[in-house]
CSV table of N, CA and C in Angstrom, one decimal:
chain,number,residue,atom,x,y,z
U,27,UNK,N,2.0,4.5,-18.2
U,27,UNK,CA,2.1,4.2,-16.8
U,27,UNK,C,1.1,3.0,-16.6
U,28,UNK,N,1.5,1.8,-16.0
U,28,UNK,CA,0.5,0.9,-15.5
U,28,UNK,C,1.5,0.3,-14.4
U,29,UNK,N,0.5,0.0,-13.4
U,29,UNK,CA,0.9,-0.8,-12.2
U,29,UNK,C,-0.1,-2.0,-11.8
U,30,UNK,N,0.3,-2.9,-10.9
U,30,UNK,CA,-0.5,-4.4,-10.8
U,30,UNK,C,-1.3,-3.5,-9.4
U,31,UNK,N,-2.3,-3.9,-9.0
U,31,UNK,CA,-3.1,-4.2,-7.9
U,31,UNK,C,-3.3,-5.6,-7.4
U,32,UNK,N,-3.1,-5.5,-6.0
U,32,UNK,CA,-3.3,-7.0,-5.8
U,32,UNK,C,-4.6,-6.7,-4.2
U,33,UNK,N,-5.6,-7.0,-3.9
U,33,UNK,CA,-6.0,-6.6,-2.5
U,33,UNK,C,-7.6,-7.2,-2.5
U,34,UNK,N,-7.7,-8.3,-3.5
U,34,UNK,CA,-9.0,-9.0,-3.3
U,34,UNK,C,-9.0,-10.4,-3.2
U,35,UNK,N,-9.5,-10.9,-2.7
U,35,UNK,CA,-8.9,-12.5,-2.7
U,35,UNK,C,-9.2,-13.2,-4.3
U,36,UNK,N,-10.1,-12.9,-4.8
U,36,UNK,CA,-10.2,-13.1,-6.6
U,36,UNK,C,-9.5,-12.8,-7.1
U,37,UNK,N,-8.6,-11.6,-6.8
U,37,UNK,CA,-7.8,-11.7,-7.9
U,37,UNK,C,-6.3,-11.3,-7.4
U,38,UNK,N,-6.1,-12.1,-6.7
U,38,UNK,CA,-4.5,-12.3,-6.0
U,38,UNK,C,-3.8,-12.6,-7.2
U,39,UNK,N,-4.1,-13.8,-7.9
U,39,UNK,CA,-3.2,-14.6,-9.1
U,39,UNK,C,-3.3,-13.8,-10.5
U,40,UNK,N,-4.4,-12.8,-10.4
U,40,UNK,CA,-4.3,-12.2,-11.8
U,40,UNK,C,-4.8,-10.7,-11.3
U,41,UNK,N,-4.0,-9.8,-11.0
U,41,UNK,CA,-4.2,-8.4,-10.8
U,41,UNK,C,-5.4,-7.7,-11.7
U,42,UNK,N,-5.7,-6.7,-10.7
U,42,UNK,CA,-6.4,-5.3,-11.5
U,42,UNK,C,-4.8,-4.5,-11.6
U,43,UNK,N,-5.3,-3.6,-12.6
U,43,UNK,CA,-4.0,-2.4,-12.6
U,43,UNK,C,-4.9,-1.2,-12.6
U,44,UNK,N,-3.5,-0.2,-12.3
U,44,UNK,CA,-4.1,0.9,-12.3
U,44,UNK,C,-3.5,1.7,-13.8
U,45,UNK,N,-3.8,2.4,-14.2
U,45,UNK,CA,-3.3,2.8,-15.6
U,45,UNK,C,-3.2,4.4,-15.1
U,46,UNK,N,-3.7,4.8,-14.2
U,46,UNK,CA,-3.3,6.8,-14.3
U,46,UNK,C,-3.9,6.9,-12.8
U,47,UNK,N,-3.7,8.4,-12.5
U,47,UNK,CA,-3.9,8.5,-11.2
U,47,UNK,C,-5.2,9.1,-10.8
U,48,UNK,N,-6.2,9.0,-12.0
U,48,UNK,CA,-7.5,9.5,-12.2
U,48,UNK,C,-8.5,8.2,-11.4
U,49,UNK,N,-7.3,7.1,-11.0
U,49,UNK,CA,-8.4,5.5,-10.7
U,49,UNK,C,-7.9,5.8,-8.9
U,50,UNK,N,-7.0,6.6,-8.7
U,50,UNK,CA,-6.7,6.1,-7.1
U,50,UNK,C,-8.1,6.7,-6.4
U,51,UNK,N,-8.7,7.3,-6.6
U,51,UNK,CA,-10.0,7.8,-5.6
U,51,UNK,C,-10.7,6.5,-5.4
U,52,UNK,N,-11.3,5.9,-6.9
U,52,UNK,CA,-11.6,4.4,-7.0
U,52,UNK,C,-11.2,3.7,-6.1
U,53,UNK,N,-9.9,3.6,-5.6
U,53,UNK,CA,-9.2,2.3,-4.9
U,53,UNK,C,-9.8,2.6,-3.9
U,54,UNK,N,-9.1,3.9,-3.2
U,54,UNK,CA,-9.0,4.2,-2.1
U,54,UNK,C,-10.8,3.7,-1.5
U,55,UNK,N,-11.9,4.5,-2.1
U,55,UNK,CA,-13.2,4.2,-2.0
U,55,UNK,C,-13.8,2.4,-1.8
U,56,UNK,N,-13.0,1.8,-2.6
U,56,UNK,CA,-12.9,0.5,-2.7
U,56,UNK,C,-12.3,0.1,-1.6
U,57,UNK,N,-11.5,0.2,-1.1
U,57,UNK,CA,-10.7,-0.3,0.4
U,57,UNK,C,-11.6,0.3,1.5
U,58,UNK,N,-12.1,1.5,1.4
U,58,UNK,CA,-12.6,1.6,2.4
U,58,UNK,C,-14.2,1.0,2.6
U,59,UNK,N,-14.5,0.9,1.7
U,59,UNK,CA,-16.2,0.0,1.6
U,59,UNK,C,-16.4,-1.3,1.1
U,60,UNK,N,-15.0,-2.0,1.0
U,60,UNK,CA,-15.3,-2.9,0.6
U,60,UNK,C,-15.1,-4.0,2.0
U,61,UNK,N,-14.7,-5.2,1.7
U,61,UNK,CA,-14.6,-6.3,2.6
U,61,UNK,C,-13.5,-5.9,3.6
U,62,UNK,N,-14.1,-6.0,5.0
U,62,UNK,CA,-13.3,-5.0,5.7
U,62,UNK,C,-11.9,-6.1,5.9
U,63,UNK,N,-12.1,-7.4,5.8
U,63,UNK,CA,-10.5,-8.2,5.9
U,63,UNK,C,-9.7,-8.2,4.5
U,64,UNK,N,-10.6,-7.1,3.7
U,64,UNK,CA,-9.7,-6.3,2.2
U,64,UNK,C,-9.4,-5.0,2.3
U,65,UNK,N,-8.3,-4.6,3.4
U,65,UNK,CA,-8.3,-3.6,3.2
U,65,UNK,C,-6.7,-3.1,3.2
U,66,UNK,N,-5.5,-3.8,2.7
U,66,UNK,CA,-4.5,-3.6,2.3
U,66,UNK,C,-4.7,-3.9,1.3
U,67,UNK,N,-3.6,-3.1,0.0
U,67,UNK,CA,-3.1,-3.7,-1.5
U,67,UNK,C,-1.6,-3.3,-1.6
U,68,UNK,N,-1.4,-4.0,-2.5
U,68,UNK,CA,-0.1,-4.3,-2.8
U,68,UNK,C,0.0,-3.7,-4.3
U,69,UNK,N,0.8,-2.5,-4.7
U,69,UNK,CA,0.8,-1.7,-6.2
U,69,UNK,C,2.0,-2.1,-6.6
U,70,UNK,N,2.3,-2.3,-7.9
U,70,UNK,CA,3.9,-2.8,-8.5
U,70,UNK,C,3.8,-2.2,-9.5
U,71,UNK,N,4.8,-1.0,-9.5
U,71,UNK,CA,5.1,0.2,-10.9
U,71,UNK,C,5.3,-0.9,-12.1
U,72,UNK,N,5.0,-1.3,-13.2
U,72,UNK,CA,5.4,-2.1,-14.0
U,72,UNK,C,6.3,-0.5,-15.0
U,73,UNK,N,6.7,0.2,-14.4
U,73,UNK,CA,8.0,0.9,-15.2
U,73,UNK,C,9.3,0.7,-14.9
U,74,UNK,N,9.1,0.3,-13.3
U,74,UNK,CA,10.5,0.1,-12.5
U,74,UNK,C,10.6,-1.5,-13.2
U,75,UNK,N,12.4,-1.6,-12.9
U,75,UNK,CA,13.1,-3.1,-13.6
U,75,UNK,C,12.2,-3.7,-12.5
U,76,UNK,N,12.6,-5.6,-13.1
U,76,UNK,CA,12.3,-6.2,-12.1
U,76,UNK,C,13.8,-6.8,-11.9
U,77,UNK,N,13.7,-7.7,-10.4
U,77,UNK,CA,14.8,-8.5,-10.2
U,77,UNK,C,14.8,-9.4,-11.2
U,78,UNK,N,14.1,-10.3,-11.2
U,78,UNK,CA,13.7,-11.6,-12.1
U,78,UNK,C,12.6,-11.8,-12.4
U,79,UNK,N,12.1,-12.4,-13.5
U,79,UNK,CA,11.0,-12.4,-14.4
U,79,UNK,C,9.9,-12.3,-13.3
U,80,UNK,N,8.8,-11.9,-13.3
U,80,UNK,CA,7.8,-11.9,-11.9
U,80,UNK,C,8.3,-11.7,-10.5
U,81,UNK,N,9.5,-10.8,-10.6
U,81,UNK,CA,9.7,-10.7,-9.4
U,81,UNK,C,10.1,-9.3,-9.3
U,82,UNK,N,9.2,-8.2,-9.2
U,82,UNK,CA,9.5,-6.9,-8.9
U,82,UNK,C,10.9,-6.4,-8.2
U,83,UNK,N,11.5,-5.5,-8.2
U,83,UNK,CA,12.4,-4.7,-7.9
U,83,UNK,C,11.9,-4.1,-6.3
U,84,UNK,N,10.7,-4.0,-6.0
U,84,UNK,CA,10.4,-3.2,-5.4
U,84,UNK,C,8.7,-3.6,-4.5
U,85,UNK,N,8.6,-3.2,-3.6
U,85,UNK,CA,6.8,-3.1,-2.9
U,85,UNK,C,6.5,-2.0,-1.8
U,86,UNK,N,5.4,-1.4,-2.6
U,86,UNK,CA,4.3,-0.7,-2.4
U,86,UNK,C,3.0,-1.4,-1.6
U,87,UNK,N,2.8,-0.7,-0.5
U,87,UNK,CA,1.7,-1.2,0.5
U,87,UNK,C,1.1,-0.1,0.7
U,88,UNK,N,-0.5,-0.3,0.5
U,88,UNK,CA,-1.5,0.8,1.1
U,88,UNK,C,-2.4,0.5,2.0
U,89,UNK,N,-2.4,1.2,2.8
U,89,UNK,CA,-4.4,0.3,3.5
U,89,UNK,C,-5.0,1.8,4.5
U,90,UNK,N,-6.3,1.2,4.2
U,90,UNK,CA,-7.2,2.4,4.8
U,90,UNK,C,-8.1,1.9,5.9
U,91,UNK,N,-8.1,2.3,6.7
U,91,UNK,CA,-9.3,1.0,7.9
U,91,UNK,C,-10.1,2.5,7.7
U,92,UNK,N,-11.3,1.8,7.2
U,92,UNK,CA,-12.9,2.6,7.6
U,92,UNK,C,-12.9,2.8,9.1
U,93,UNK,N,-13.0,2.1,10.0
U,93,UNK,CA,-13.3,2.5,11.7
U,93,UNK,C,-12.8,3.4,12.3
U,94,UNK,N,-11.5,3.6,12.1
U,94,UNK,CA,-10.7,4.9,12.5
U,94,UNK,C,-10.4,5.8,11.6
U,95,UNK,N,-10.4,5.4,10.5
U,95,UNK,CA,-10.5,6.9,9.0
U,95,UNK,C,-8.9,7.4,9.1
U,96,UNK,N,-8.0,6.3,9.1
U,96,UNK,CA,-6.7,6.1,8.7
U,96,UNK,C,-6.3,5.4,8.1
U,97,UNK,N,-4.6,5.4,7.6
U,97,UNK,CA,-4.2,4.7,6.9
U,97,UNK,C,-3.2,4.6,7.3
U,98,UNK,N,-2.2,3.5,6.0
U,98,UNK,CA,-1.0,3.5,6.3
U,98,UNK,C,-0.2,3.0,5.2
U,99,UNK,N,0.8,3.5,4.8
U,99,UNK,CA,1.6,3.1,3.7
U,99,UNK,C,3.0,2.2,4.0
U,100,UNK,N,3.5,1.8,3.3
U,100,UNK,CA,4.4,1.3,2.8
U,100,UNK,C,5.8,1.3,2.3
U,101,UNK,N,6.9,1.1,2.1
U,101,UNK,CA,7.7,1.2,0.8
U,101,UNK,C,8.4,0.4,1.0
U,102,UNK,N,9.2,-0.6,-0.3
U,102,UNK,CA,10.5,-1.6,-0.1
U,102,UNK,C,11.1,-1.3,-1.4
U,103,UNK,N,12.5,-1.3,-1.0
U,103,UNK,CA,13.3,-1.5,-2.5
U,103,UNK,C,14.8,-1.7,-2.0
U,104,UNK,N,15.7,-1.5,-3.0
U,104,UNK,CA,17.3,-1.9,-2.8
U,104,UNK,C,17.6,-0.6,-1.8
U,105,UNK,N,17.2,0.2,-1.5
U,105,UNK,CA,17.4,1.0,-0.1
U,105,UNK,C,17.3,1.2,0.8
U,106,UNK,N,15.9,0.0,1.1
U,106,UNK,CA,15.7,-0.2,2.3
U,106,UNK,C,13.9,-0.8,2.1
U,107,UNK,N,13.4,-0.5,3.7
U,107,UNK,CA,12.1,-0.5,3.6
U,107,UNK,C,11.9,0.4,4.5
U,108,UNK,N,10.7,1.1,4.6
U,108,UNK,CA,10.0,2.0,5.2
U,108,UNK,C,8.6,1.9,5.1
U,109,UNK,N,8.4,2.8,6.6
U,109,UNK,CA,6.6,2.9,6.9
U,109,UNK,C,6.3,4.4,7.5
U,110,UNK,N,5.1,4.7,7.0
U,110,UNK,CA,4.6,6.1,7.3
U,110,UNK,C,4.9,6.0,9.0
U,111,UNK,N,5.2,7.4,9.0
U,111,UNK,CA,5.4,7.7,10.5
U,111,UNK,C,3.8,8.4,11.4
U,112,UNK,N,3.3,7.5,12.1
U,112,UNK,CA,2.0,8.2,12.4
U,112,UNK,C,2.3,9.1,13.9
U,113,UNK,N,1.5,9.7,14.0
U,113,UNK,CA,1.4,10.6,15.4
U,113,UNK,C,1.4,9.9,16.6
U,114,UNK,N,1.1,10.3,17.6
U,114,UNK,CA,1.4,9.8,19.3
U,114,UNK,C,0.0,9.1,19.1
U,115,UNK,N,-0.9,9.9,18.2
U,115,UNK,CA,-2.2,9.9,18.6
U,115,UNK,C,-2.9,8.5,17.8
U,116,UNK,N,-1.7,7.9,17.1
U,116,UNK,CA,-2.7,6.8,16.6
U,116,UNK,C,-2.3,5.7,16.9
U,117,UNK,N,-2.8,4.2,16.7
U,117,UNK,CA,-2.8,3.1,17.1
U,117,UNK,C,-1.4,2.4,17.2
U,118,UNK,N,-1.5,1.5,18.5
U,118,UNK,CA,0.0,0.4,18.4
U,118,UNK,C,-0.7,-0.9,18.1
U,119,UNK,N,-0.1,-1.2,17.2
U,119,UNK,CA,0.0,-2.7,16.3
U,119,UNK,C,-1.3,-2.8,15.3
U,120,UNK,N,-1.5,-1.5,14.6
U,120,UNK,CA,-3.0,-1.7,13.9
U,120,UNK,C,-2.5,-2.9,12.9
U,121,UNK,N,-3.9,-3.5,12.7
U,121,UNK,CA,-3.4,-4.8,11.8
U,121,UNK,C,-4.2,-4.7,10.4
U,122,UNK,N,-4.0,-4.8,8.7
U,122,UNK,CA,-4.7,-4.7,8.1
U,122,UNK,C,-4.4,-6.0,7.1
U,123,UNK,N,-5.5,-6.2,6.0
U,123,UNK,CA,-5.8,-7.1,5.5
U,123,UNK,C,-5.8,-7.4,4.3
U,124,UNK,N,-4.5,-8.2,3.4
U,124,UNK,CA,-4.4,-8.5,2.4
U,124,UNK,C,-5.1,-9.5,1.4
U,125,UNK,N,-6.5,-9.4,1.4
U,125,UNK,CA,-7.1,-10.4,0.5
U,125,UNK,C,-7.3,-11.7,2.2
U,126,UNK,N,-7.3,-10.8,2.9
U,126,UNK,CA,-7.8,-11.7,3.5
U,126,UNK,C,-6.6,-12.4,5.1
U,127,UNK,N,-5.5,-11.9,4.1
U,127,UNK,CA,-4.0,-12.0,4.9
U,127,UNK,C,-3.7,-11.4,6.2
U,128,UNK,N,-3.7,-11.2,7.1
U,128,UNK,CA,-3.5,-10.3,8.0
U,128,UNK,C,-2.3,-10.4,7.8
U,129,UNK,N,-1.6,-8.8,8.1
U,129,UNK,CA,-0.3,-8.0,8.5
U,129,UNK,C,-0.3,-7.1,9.5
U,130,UNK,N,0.3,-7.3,10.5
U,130,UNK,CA,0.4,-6.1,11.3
U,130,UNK,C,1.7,-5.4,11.1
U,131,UNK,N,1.6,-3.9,11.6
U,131,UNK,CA,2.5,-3.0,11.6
U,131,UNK,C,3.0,-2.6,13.2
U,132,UNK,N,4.0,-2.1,13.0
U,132,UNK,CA,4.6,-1.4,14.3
U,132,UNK,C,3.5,-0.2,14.7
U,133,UNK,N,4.1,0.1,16.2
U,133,UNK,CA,3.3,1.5,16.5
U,133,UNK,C,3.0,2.4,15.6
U,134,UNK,N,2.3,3.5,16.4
U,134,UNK,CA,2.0,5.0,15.6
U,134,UNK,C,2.6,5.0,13.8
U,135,UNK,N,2.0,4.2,13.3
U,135,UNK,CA,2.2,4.3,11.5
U,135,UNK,C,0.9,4.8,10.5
U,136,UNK,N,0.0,4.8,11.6
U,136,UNK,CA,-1.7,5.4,10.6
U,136,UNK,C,-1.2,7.0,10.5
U,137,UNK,N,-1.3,6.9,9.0
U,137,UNK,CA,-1.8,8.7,8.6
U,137,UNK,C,-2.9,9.0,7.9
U,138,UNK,N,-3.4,9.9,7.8
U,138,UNK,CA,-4.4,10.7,7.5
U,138,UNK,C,-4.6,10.1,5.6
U,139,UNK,N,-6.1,9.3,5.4
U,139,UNK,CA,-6.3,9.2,4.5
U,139,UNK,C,-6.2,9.5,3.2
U,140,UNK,N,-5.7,11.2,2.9
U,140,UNK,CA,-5.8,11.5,1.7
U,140,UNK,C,-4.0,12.1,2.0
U,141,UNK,N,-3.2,11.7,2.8
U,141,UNK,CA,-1.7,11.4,2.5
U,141,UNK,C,-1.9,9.9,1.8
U,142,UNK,N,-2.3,8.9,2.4
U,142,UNK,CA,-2.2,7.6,1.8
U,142,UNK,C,-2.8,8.0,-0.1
U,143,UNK,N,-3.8,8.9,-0.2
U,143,UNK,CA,-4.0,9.1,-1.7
U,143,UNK,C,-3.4,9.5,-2.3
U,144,UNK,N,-2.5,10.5,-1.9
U,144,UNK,CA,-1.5,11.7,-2.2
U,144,UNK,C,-0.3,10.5,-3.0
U,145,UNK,N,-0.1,9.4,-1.8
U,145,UNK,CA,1.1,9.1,-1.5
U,145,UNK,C,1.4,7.8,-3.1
U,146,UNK,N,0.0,7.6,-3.4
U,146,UNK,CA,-0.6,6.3,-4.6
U,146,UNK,C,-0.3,7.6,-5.7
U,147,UNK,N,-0.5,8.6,-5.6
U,147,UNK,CA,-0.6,9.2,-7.0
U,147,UNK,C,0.7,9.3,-7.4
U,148,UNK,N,1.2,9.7,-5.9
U,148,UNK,CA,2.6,10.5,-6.7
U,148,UNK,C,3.2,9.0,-7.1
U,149,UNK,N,3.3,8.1,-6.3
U,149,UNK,CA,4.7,6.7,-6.5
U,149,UNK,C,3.7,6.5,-8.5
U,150,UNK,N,2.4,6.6,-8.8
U,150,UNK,CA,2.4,6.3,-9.7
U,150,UNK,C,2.7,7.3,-10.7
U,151,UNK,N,2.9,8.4,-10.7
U,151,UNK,CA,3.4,9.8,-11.4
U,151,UNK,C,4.5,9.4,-11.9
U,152,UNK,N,5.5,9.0,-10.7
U,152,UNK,CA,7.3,9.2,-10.5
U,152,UNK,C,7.4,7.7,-11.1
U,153,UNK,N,6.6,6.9,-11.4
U,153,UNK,CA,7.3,6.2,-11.8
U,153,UNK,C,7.8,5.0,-11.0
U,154,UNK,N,7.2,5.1,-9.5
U,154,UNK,CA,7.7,4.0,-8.6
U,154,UNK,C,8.0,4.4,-7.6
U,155,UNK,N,8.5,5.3,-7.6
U,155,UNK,CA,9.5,6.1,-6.6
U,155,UNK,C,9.2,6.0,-5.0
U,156,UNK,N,9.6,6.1,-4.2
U,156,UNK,CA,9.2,6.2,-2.8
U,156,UNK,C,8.4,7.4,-3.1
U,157,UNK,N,7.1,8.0,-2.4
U,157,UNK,CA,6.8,9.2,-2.2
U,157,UNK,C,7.5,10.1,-1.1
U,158,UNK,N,7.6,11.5,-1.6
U,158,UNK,CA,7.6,12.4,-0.1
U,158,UNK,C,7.1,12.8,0.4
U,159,UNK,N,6.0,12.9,0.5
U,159,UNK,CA,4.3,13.5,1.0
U,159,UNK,C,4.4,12.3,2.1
U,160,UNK,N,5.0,11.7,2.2
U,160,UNK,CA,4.7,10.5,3.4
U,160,UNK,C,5.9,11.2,4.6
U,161,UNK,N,5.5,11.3,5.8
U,161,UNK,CA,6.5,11.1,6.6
U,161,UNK,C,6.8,9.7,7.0
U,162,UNK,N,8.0,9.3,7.0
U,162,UNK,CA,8.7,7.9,7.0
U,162,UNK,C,9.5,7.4,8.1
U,163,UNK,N,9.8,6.5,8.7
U,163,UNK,CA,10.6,6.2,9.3
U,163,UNK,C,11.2,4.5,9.0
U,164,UNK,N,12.1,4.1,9.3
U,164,UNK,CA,12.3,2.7,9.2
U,164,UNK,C,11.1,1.7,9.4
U,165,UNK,N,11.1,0.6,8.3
U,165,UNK,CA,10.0,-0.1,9.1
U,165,UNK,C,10.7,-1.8,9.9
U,166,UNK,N,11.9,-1.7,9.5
U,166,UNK,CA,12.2,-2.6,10.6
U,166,UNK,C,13.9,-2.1,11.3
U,167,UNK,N,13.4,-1.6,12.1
U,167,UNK,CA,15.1,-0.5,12.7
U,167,UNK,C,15.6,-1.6,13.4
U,168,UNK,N,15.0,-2.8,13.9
U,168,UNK,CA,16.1,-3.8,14.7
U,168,UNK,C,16.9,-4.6,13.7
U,169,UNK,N,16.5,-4.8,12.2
U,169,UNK,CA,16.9,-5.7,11.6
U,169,UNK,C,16.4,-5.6,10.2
């Protein structure tokens, strides 16, 4: 099992990976204490095909904002794309940070930080897979 990490501005062009699910504590701890406009990453199962040479089949989005002690996940593939489903109780349009990148998300999509861990072990377990430990909903339902 290896996957690409991408979520520091040094090494956008040449990934960390993760090799087992013994390194996600690592990350997660790393997104949350590190550079707060680093706190999205981007994981690419290197088991799943790709479309074309460097160009995954699929993306994986994670991010943890330290200030509110949430998160929020991700998923894209030939089925669609989706985003965690958060509660009433959490933010509209929280924005997080790819190397620096801002992305914002739709409403209520922060969940509870050790679903976002949960949610890194299993897609890297399965092999890629969407997780189910995430509750989901579309992440773009108009289009």
């Amino acid at each position: 099992m290896r996957a690409e990490l991408r979520y520091r501005e040094d090494r956008i062009v040449e990934p960390d990976y993760l090799h087992s699910v013994d390194e996600v504590g690592v990350l997660i701890e790393d997104l949350l204490t590190g550079p707060v406009h680093q706190n999205l990453a981007q994981i690419i199962h290197l088991d799943r095909p790709s479309m074309m040479p460097e160009w995954p089949d699929h993306e994986f989005l994670i991010g943890v904002d330290r200030a509110v002690q949430l998160g929020v996940v991700a998923f894209a593939d030939g089925g669609g794309s989706v985003i965690s489903a958060g509660g009433p109780e959490t933010r509209n349009a929280p924005v997080y940070y790819l190397a620096g990148h801002w992305t914002d998300f739709s409403d209520r999509v922060e969940i509870s930080i050790d679903i976002v861990r949960n949610a890194v072990e299993e897609f890297l377990a399965s092999g890629g897979k969407r997780p189910t430990c995430v509750p989901w909903k579309e992440r773009f339902p108009d289009g």
